[in-house]
Coordinates of C-alpha atoms in Angstrom, one line a residue:
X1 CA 56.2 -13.7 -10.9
X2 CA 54.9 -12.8 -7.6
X3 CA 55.4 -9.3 -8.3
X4 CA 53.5 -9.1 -11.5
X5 CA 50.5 -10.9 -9.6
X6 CA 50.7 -8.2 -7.3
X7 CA 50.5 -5.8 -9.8
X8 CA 48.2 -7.2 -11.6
X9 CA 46.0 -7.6 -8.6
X10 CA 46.4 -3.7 -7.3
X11 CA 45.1 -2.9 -10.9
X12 CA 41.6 -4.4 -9.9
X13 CA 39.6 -1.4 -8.0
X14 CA 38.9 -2.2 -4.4
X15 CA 34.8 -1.5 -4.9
X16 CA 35.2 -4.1 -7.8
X17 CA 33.1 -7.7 -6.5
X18 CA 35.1 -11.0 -7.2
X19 CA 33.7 -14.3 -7.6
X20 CA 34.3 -16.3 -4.4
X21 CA 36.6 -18.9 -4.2
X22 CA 36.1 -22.8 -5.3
X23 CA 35.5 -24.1 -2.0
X24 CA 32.6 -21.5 -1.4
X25 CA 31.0 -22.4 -4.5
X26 CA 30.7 -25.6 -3.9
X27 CA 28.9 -25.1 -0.1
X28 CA 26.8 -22.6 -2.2
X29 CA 25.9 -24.8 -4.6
X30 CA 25.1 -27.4 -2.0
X31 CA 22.8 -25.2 -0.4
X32 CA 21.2 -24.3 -3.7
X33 CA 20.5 -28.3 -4.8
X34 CA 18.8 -28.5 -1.4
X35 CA 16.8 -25.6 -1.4
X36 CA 15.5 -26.1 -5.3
X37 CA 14.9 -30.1 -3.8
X38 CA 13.0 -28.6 -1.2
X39 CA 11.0 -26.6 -3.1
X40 CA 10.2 -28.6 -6.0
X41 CA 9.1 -31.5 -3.9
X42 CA 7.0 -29.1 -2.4
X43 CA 5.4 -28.1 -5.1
X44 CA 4.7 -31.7 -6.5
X45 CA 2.9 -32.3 -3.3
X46 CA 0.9 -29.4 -4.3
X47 CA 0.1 -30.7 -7.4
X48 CA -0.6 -34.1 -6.6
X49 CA -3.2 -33.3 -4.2
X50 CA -4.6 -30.7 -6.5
X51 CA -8.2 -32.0 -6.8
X52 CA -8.7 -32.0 -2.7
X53 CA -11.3 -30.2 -1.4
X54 CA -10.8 -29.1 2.3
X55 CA -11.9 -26.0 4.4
X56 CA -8.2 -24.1 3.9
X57 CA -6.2 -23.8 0.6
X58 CA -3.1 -25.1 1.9
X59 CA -2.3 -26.2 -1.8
X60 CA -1.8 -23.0 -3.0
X61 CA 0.1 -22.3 0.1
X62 CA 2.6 -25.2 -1.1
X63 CA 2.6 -24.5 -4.6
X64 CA 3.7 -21.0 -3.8
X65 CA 5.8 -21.5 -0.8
X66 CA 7.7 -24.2 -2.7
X67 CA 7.9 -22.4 -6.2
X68 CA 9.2 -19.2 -4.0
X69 CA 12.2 -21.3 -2.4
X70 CA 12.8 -23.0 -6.1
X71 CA 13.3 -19.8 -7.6
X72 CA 15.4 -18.2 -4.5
X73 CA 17.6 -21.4 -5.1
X74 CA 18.1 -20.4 -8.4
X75 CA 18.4 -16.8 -7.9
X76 CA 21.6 -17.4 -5.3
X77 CA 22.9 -19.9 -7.8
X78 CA 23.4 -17.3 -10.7
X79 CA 24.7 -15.0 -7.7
X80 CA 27.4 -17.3 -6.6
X81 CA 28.9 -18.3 -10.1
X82 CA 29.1 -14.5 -11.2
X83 CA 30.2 -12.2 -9.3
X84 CA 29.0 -9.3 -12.1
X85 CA 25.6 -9.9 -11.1
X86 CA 26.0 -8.4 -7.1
X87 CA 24.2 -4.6 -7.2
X88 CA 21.3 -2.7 -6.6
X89 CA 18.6 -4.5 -8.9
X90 CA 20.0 -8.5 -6.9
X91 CA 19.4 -6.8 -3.5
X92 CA 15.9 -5.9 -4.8
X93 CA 15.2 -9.6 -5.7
X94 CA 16.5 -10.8 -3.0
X95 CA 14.7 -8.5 -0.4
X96 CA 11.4 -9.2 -2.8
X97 CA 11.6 -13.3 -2.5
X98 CA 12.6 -12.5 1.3
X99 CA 9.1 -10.5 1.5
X100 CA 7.7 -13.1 -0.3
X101 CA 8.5 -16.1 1.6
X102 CA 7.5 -14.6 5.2
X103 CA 3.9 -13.6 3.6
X104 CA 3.2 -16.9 2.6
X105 CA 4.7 -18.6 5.3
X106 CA 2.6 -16.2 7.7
X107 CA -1.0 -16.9 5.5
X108 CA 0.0 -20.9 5.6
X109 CA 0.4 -20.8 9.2
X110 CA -3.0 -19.0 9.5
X111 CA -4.5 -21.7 6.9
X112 CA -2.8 -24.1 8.5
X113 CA -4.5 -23.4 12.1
X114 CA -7.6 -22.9 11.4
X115 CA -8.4 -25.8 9.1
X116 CA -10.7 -28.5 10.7
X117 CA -11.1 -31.5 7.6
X118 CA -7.6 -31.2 5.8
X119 CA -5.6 -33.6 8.0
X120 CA -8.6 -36.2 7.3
X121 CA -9.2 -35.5 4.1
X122 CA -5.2 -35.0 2.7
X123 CA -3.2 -36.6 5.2
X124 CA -0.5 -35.9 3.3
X125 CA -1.1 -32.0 2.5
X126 CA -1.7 -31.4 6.0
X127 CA 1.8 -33.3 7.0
X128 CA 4.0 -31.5 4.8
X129 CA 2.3 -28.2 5.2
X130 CA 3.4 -29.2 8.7
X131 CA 6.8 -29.6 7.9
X132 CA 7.2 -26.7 5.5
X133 CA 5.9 -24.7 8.4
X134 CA 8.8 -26.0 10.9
X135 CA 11.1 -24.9 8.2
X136 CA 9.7 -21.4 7.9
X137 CA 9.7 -21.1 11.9
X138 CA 13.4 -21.9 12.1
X139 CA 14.0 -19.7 9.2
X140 CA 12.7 -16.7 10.9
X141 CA 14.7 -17.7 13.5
X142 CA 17.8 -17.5 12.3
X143 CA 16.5 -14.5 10.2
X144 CA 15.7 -12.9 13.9
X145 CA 18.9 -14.1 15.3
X146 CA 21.3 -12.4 12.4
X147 CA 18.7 -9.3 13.1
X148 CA 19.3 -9.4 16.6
X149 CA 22.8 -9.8 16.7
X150 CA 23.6 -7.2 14.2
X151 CA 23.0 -4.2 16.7
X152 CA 25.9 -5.4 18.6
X153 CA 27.3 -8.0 20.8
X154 CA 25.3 -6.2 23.7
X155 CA 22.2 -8.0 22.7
X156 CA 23.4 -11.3 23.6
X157 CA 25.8 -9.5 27.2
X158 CA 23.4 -11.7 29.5
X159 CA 23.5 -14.9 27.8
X160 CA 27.6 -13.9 27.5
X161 CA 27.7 -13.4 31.2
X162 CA 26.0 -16.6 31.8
X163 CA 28.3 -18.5 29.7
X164 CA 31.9 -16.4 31.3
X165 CA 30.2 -17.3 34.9
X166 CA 29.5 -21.2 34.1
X167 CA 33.0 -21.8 32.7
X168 CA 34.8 -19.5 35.6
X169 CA 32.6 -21.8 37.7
X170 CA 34.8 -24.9 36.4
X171 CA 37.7 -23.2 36.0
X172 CA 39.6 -26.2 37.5
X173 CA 38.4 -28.4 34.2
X174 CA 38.2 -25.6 31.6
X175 CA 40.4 -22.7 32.3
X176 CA 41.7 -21.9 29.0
X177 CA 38.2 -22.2 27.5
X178 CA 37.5 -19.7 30.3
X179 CA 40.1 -17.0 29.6
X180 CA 39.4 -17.4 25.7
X181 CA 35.8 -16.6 26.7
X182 CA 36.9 -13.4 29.3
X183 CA 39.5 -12.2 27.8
X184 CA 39.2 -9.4 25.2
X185 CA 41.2 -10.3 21.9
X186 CA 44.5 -8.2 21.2
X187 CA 42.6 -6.4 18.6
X188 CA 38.8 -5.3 19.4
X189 CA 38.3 -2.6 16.6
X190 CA 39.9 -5.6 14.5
X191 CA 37.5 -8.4 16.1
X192 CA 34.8 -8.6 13.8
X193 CA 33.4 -11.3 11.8
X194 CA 34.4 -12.1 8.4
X195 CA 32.9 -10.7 5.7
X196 CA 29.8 -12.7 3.9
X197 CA 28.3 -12.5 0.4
X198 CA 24.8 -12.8 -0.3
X199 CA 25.9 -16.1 -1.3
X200 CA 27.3 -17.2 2.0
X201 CA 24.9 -15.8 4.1
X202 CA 22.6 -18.4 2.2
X203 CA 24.6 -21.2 2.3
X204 CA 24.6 -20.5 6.2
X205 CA 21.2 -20.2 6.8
X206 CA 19.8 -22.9 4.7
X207 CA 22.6 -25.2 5.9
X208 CA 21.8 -24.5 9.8
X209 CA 18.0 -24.5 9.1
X210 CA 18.0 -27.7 7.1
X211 CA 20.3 -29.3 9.9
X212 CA 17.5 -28.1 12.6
X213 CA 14.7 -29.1 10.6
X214 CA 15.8 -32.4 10.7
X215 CA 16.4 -32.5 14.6
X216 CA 13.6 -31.0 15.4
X217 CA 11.7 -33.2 13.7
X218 CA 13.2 -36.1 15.4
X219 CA 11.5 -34.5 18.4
X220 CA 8.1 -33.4 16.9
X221 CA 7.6 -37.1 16.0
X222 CA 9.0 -38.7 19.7
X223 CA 5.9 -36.3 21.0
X224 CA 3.4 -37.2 19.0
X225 CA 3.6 -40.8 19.5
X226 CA 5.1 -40.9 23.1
X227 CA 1.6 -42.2 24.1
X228 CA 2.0 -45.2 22.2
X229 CA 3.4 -48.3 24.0
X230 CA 6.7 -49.7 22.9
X231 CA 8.9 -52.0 24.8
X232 CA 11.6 -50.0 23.7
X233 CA 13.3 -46.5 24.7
X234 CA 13.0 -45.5 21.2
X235 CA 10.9 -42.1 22.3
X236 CA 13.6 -40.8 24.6
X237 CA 16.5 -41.9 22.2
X238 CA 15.0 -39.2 19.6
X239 CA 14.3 -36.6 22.2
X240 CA 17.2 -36.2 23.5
X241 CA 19.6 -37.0 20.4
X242 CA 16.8 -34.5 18.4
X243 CA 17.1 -31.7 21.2
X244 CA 21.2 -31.9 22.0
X245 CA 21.6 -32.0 17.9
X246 CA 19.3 -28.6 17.2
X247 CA 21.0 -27.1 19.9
X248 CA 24.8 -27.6 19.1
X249 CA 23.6 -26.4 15.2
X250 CA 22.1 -23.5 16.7
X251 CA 25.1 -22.3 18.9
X252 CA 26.9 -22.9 15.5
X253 CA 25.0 -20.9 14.0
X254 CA 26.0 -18.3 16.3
X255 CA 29.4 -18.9 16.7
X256 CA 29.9 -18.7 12.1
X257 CA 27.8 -15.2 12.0
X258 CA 29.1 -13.3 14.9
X259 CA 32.3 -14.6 16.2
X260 CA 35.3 -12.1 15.7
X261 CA 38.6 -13.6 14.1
X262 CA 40.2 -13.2 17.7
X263 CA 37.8 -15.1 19.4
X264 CA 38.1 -17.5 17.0
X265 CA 41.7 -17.7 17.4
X266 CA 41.4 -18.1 21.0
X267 CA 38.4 -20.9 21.1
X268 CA 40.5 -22.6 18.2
X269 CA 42.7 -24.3 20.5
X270 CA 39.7 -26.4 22.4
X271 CA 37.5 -27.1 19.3
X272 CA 39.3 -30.5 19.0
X273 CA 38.4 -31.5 22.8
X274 CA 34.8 -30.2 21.7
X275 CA 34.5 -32.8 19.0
X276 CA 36.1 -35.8 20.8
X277 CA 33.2 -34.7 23.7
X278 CA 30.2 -35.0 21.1
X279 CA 31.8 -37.7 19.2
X280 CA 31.8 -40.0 22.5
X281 CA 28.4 -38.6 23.5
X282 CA 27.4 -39.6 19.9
X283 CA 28.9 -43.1 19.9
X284 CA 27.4 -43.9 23.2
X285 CA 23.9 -42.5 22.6
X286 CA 23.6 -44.2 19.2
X287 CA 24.7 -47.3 20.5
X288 CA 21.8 -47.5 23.1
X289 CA 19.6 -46.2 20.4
X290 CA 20.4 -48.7 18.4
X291 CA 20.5 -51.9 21.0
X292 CA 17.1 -50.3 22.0
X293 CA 16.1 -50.9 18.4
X294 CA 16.8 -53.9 17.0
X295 CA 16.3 -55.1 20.5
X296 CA 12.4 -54.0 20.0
X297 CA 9.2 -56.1 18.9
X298 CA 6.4 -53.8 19.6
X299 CA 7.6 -50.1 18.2
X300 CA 7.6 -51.3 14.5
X301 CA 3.7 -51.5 14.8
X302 CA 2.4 -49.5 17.7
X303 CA 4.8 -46.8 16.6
X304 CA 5.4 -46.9 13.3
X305 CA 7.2 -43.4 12.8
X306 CA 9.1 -43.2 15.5
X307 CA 10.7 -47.1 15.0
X308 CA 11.1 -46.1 11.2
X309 CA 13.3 -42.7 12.1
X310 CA 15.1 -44.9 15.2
X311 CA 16.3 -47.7 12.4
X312 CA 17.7 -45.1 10.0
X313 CA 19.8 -43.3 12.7
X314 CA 20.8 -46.9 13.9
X315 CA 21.7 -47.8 10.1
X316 CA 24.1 -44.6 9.8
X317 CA 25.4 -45.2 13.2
X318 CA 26.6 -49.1 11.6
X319 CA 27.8 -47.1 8.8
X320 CA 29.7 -44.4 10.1
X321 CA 30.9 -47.1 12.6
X322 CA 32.0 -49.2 9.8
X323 CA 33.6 -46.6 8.3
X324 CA 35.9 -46.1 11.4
X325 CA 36.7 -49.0 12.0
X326 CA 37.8 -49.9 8.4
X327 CA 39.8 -46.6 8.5
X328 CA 41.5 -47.9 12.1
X329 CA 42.4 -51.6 10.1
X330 CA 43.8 -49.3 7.1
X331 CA 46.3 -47.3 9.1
X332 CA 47.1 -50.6 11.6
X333 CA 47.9 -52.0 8.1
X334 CA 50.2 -49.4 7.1
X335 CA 52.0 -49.1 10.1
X336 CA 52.4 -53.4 10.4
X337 CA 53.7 -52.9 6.6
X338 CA 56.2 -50.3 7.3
X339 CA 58.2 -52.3 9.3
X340 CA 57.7 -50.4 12.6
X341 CA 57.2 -53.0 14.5
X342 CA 59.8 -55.3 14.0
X343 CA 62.2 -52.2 14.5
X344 CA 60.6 -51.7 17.8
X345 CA 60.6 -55.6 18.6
X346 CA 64.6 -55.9 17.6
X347 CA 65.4 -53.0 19.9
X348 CA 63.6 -54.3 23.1
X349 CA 65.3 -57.5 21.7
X350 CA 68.8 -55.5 22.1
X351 CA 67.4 -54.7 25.5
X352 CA 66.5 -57.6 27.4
X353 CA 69.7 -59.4 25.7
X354 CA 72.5 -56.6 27.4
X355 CA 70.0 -57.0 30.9
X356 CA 71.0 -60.5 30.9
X357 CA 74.3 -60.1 29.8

């Protein structure tokens, strides 16, 4: 049977493109819900505010903008569920609603920047022209980075050395993590990163940039109303938790575009002491966010924002604490039901009877 699969397989022509597997469709598809949401929200806001009058047409930036990243959600869509479609005339419409997007991202910063009466006339044009904007700056990027880092891992040599010299520096701590980032893999023709669709590479970026759109915002909003009193430490709780967060996605980022399979193989070893790291760093931050919080009387009315975006990050943290600890009772459950106990209570039984004896 496995032969005939083979055979079968060797009779499809190596230049022939197949539709990616399950599990990539359905990060694709993902990507594709959020970037149509995106975009069609966009252009509602667009709509709704389109009798305003102000100095700058940011409307028509929206309405574009956000009917340019509905239509690239369902161009990648149609490009991830058939693999027929991959050729000359989809690398045309893609590069086209690439070109498109950075034009009027570029003409809705300039509108954007010079307008004097649209934040006071639409507040809420002006504030999701705002966000849109953050969106399209992390975009290009991510866009620069992939740009960038295509010419070779020479680009990034200095921030490479920097990294080698900090974890040779702590050797002591993390000396595997330091020989898996000196060493050369077994393999460097072989080291390179694994191939992407057009599909994937979108999944990536909108992913990463939705992920850092979210942080960053965190810390757009902590600035803007950091002169606002509050008897709480809500500004610095989003600061920090918004900076650390847009950081790690961006080193992510990274690490899924141009990491080799034999550095991967290497770093694969530590990844599980890296998430044990952030997860305390996030249980312990999230728990003074959220005693800072609920533990405030002020913030939910001299800063209304930033107290709004502190509750729902306290809220998750309940949840996904919830969730952990209901997972913990589960498994104590199971092991108090499979008898373990009493097997381990009946030999130190056995024990401390022959002692005495």
């Amino acid at each position: 049977m496995a032969d005939t699969a083979a055979e079968s397989e060797s009779l499809i022509p190596s230049n022939q493109p197949r539709a990616p597997p399950a599990e990539s469709k359905l990060s694709a598809i993902v990507a594709v819900i959020l970037c149509f949401g995106v975009g069609a929200f966009l252009a509602f806001i667009a709509g709704s505010n389109w009798d305003v009058v102000c100095d700058q047409d940011l409307k028509w930036y929206l309405m574009i903008n956000g009917s340019t990243l509905a239509l690239t959600a369902l161009v990648f869509l149609a490009l991830t569920l058939s693999a027929s479609l991959y050729g000359m005339t989809a690398t045309i419409i893609t590069i086209g609603l690439l070109l498109t997007y950075l034009i009027t991202g570029a003409v809705g910063l300039s509108y954007y920047t010079q307008s004097d009466d649209c934040a006071d006339i639409s507040p809420s044009l002006a504030k999701w022209t705002l966000a849109s904007l953050v969106g399209y700056a992390i975009s290009c990027g991510l866009l620069l980075s992939t740009g960038v880092g295509n010419f070779g891992g020479a680009t990034f040599a200095v921030f490479g050395n920097l990294i080698t010299a900090l974890f040779v520096w702590i050797a002591g701590l993390f000396n595997g993590v330091s020989h898996a980032m000196a060493d050369e893999p077994d393999s460097t023709k072989a080291d390179k990163p694994p191939p992407r669709s057009i599909g994937k590479e979108f999944t990536l970026v909108v992913t990463h940039g939705a992920f850092m759109w979210f942080f960053l915002y965190l810390v757009w909003e902590a600035f803007l109303e950091r002169k606002n009193e509050c008897d709480g430490q809500l500004h610095r709780y989003l600061m920090v938790l918004g900076i650390y967060a847009a950081f790690l996605t961006y080193v992510d980022f990274l690490f899924e575009k141009f990491a080799g399979a034999g550095r991967r193989k290497m770093l694969e070893p530590f990844f599980p002491y890296l998430w044990v790291f952030n997860g305390i760093l996030y249980f312990a931050w999230s728990l003074y966010g959220t005693v800072e919080t609920f533990g405030s009387s002020t913030c939910h009315s001299t800063s209304k924002n930033v107290f709004h975006l502190s509750l729902l990050l306290s809220i998750l943290f309940l949840f996904v604490s919830g969730m952990v600890v209901l997972g913990l009772l589960v498994m104590l459950g199971d092991y108090l039901c499979t008898g373990r106990v009493k097997v381990i209570m009946v030999i130190e039984g056995d024990i401390s009877v022959k002692r005495d004896e």
